[in-house]
């Protein structure tokens, strides 16, 4: 599933073609993705001006001058195609701007979603109401994590994936951040010291920023809006590297936590 860096990369790519533009035409080529498109989506977006772009957790945001924001989630295989040469059977939503740009939301598996939400009340809108702070924002601090983890025996890795604690973190980047911070992924969250959490927070931000700069990680069908594949996977130090040597020489290990694979180094993470 595209994670925060992939969504951020997507939003930045779309902004070059959408921000400040008026949407001249909206085409729906089916009734739904994971759930039905909003019944008034075409009416609200047609003729609307895009006033800004953004991201919340793993959701992309397209703000309009009609006080409505189109919220999209890429699901497992969703991606936006910009100026596609030919239509594709999986282009389920197509936007055309007044200056002639064409942008198609392509989702072969249809696990993505599109919603409309009042722009002024986004923070309290359904899926956003319980989200924790953004990992790249000022709200993510060592003291926030210490408070959220207090008394918790669940492993720190699973707690970091809890979207009510930190919004937008996914499996790949948590594995990589815990490795760089030297923290065992199976350590009880409540036992992680404040100095370790103080070390972890900037590492999380560095890993995410490095991935954004690299265009994200390529997983299955993910690609940037311009069609290029993200290449942060080349920088993975533990994720997906079971049995391969860590930089310290010890083998990278893998085990399952909460139905997800965890990759780590027994020697580097204590």
Coordinates of C-alpha atoms in Angstrom, one line a residue:
X1 CA 0.0 0.0 0.0
X2 CA 1.4 3.5 -0.8
X3 CA 2.5 5.0 2.4
X4 CA 3.0 8.6 3.5
X5 CA 6.0 9.4 1.2
X6 CA 4.2 8.0 -1.8
X7 CA 1.1 10.1 -1.0
X8 CA 3.2 13.2 -0.4
X9 CA 5.1 12.6 -3.7
X10 CA 1.7 12.2 -5.5
X11 CA 0.3 15.4 -4.0
X12 CA 3.3 17.4 -5.0
X13 CA 3.2 16.0 -8.5
X14 CA -0.5 16.9 -8.9
X15 CA 0.0 20.4 -7.5
X16 CA 2.0 21.4 -10.5
X17 CA -1.0 20.7 -12.8
X18 CA -3.9 21.5 -10.5
X19 CA -3.1 24.3 -8.1
X20 CA -4.8 27.5 -9.2
X21 CA -6.6 25.7 -12.0
X22 CA -10.3 25.6 -12.6
X23 CA -11.8 22.1 -13.2
X24 CA -13.6 22.2 -16.5
X25 CA -14.8 18.6 -16.6
X26 CA -15.2 15.6 -14.3
X27 CA -15.8 12.1 -15.6
X28 CA -16.7 9.1 -13.6
X29 CA -16.2 5.8 -15.4
X30 CA -17.8 3.7 -12.8
X31 CA -20.0 4.2 -9.7
X32 CA -17.5 3.3 -7.0
X33 CA -14.0 2.3 -5.8
X34 CA -13.9 0.7 -2.3
X35 CA -17.1 2.6 -1.7
X36 CA -19.4 4.7 -4.0
X37 CA -18.2 8.1 -5.2
X38 CA -20.0 11.0 -3.5
X39 CA -23.3 11.6 -5.4
X40 CA -22.6 15.3 -5.8
X41 CA -18.9 14.9 -6.7
X42 CA -19.3 15.9 -10.4
X43 CA -21.5 18.9 -9.5
X44 CA -19.2 20.2 -6.7
X45 CA -16.0 19.9 -8.7
X46 CA -17.1 21.0 -12.1
X47 CA -16.2 24.7 -12.5
X48 CA -14.5 24.8 -9.1
X49 CA -11.1 26.4 -8.7
X50 CA -8.3 24.4 -6.9
X51 CA -7.1 26.7 -4.1
X52 CA -4.5 24.3 -2.7
X53 CA -3.3 20.8 -2.2
X54 CA -2.3 18.9 0.9
X55 CA -2.0 15.6 2.7
X56 CA -3.3 14.2 6.0
X57 CA -1.8 10.9 7.0
X58 CA -2.1 8.7 3.9
X59 CA -4.9 10.8 2.3
X60 CA -4.4 13.4 -0.5
X61 CA -6.4 16.6 -0.3
X62 CA -7.6 18.8 -3.2
X63 CA -9.0 22.0 -1.8
X64 CA -11.5 24.1 -3.8
X65 CA -13.1 27.5 -3.7
X66 CA -16.4 25.9 -2.9
X67 CA -15.4 25.2 0.6
X68 CA -15.2 21.5 -0.2
X69 CA -12.1 19.4 -0.3
X70 CA -11.8 16.2 -2.4
X71 CA -10.1 13.6 -0.2
X72 CA -8.5 10.6 -2.0
X73 CA -6.9 7.5 -0.7
X74 CA -4.8 5.4 -3.1
X75 CA -5.7 2.0 -1.5
X76 CA -3.4 -0.8 -2.6
X77 CA -2.8 0.1 -6.3
X78 CA -4.1 3.6 -6.9
X79 CA -2.1 6.2 -8.7
X80 CA -2.8 9.4 -10.7
X81 CA -1.8 9.5 -14.3
X82 CA -1.0 12.9 -15.7
X83 CA -1.6 13.7 -19.4
X84 CA -2.1 10.0 -20.2
X85 CA -1.5 9.2 -23.9
X86 CA -4.5 6.8 -24.1
X87 CA -7.4 6.0 -21.7
X88 CA -7.0 3.0 -19.5
X89 CA -9.8 0.7 -18.3
X90 CA -8.8 1.4 -14.7
X91 CA -9.0 5.2 -15.1
X92 CA -12.1 5.5 -12.9
X93 CA -12.1 9.3 -12.3
X94 CA -10.8 11.8 -14.8
X95 CA -10.3 15.6 -14.2
X96 CA -9.8 18.1 -17.0
X97 CA -8.7 21.6 -16.2
X98 CA -9.5 24.8 -18.0
X99 CA -6.0 25.0 -19.4
X100 CA -6.3 21.5 -20.9
X101 CA -4.5 19.3 -18.4
X102 CA -5.9 15.8 -17.9
X103 CA -5.5 13.8 -14.7
X104 CA -6.8 10.3 -14.3
X105 CA -7.2 8.4 -11.0
X106 CA -6.2 4.8 -11.9
X107 CA -6.9 2.0 -9.5
X108 CA -6.8 -1.6 -10.8
X109 CA -7.8 -3.2 -7.5
X110 CA -10.3 -0.5 -6.5
X111 CA -9.3 -0.4 -2.8
X112 CA -8.9 3.4 -3.0
X113 CA -11.6 5.9 -2.1
X114 CA -12.7 9.5 -3.0
X115 CA -14.8 11.6 -0.6
X116 CA -15.9 15.2 -0.2
X117 CA -15.4 17.0 3.1
X118 CA -16.1 20.5 4.3
X119 CA -12.7 22.3 4.2
X120 CA -13.2 24.3 7.4
X121 CA -14.0 21.1 9.3
X122 CA -11.4 18.7 7.9
X123 CA -9.7 18.0 11.3
X124 CA -13.0 16.7 12.7
X125 CA -14.2 15.0 9.6
X126 CA -14.9 11.2 10.1
X127 CA -11.7 9.4 9.2
X128 CA -9.5 12.4 10.4
X129 CA -11.2 12.9 13.8
X130 CA -9.1 10.4 15.8
X131 CA -5.8 10.7 13.9
X132 CA -2.6 11.5 15.8
X133 CA -0.1 14.2 14.9
X134 CA 1.7 14.2 11.6
X135 CA 5.2 12.6 11.8
X136 CA 6.7 15.6 9.8
X137 CA 4.9 18.2 11.9
X138 CA 5.7 19.8 15.3
X139 CA 3.2 17.6 17.1
X140 CA 5.4 14.5 17.0
X141 CA 7.7 14.8 19.9
X142 CA 9.5 12.4 22.2
X143 CA 7.2 13.5 25.1
X144 CA 4.1 12.9 23.0
X145 CA 5.3 9.3 22.3
X146 CA 6.2 8.8 26.0
X147 CA 2.7 9.8 27.1
X148 CA 1.0 7.7 24.4
X149 CA 3.2 4.6 25.3
X150 CA 2.9 5.0 29.1
X151 CA 2.1 1.6 30.7
X152 CA 1.7 -0.1 27.3
X153 CA 3.0 -3.6 26.9
X154 CA 2.3 -3.8 23.1
X155 CA 5.5 -3.7 21.0
X156 CA 6.7 -0.3 20.0
X157 CA 6.5 -1.2 16.3
X158 CA 2.8 -1.9 16.5
X159 CA 2.2 1.2 18.6
X160 CA 3.9 3.4 15.9
X161 CA 1.6 1.9 13.3
X162 CA -1.4 3.0 15.4
X163 CA -2.8 6.0 13.4
X164 CA -4.3 7.5 16.6
X165 CA -0.7 7.9 18.0
X166 CA 1.1 9.0 14.8
X167 CA -0.8 9.6 11.5
X168 CA 0.6 8.2 8.4
X169 CA 3.4 5.9 9.5
X170 CA 3.5 2.5 7.6
X171 CA 5.4 -0.8 8.0
X172 CA 8.4 0.0 5.8
X173 CA 9.3 3.3 7.4
X174 CA 8.7 2.1 10.9
X175 CA 11.1 -0.8 10.3
X176 CA 13.7 1.5 8.9
X177 CA 13.4 4.1 11.6
X178 CA 13.6 1.6 14.5
X179 CA 16.7 0.2 12.9
X180 CA 18.4 3.5 12.5
X181 CA 17.4 4.5 16.1
X182 CA 18.8 1.2 17.4
X183 CA 15.5 0.1 19.1
X184 CA 14.2 -3.4 19.1
X185 CA 10.8 -3.6 17.3
X186 CA 9.4 -6.1 19.8
X187 CA 10.3 -4.0 22.9
X188 CA 7.2 -3.1 25.0
X189 CA 6.4 0.5 24.1
X190 CA 6.1 1.5 27.8
X191 CA 9.7 0.4 28.4
X192 CA 11.3 2.5 25.8
X193 CA 13.2 5.3 27.5
X194 CA 12.8 9.0 26.8
X195 CA 16.4 9.3 25.5
X196 CA 15.6 6.5 23.0
X197 CA 12.4 8.2 21.9
X198 CA 14.3 11.5 21.6
X199 CA 16.6 9.7 19.3
X200 CA 13.8 8.1 17.4
X201 CA 11.7 11.1 16.4
X202 CA 14.2 12.9 14.2
X203 CA 15.1 9.5 12.7
X204 CA 11.5 9.0 11.7
X205 CA 11.5 12.4 10.0
X206 CA 14.8 11.8 8.3
X207 CA 13.6 8.4 6.8
X208 CA 10.4 10.0 5.6
X209 CA 12.1 13.0 4.0
X210 CA 14.7 10.8 2.3
X211 CA 11.9 8.7 0.8
X212 CA 10.0 11.7 -0.4
X213 CA 13.1 13.1 -2.0
X214 CA 13.6 9.7 -3.7
X215 CA 10.0 9.6 -5.0
X216 CA 8.9 7.0 -2.5
X217 CA 9.3 3.2 -2.5
X218 CA 8.1 1.1 -5.4
X219 CA 5.7 -1.6 -4.2
X220 CA 3.7 -3.6 -6.7
X221 CA 1.9 -1.1 -8.8
X222 CA 2.9 2.2 -7.2
X223 CA 4.3 4.9 -9.5
X224 CA 4.6 8.7 -9.2
X225 CA 2.1 10.8 -11.2
X226 CA 4.6 11.3 -14.0
X227 CA 4.9 7.5 -14.3
X228 CA 8.4 7.2 -12.8
X229 CA 9.0 4.6 -10.1
X230 CA 10.1 5.7 -6.6
X231 CA 13.6 4.4 -5.8
X232 CA 13.9 4.7 -2.0
X233 CA 13.8 0.9 -1.9
X234 CA 17.4 1.0 -3.0
X235 CA 18.2 2.7 0.4
X236 CA 16.4 0.1 2.6
X237 CA 18.7 -1.0 5.3
X238 CA 16.6 -3.8 6.8
X239 CA 13.2 -3.9 5.1
X240 CA 12.8 -6.8 2.7
X241 CA 16.4 -7.9 3.3
X242 CA 15.9 -11.1 5.4
X243 CA 19.1 -13.2 5.5
X244 CA 21.2 -10.5 3.9
X245 CA 24.0 -8.9 5.9
X246 CA 23.4 -5.8 7.9
X247 CA 26.0 -3.1 7.7
X248 CA 27.4 -4.6 11.0
X249 CA 27.8 -8.0 9.3
X250 CA 25.0 -9.8 11.2
X251 CA 22.1 -11.2 9.2
X252 CA 18.9 -9.2 8.8
X253 CA 16.1 -11.1 10.6
X254 CA 12.3 -11.2 9.9
X255 CA 9.4 -12.2 12.1
X256 CA 5.6 -11.4 12.0
X257 CA 3.9 -8.8 14.1
X258 CA 0.2 -8.1 13.8
X259 CA 0.1 -9.8 10.4
X260 CA 3.0 -7.7 9.0
X261 CA 6.6 -8.7 8.4
X262 CA 9.1 -7.0 10.7
X263 CA 12.8 -6.8 9.6
X264 CA 15.5 -6.0 12.1
X265 CA 19.1 -6.6 13.2
X266 CA 19.6 -8.4 16.5
X267 CA 23.1 -6.8 16.9
X268 CA 22.2 -3.2 16.1
X269 CA 18.8 -3.0 17.8
X270 CA 18.8 -3.6 21.5

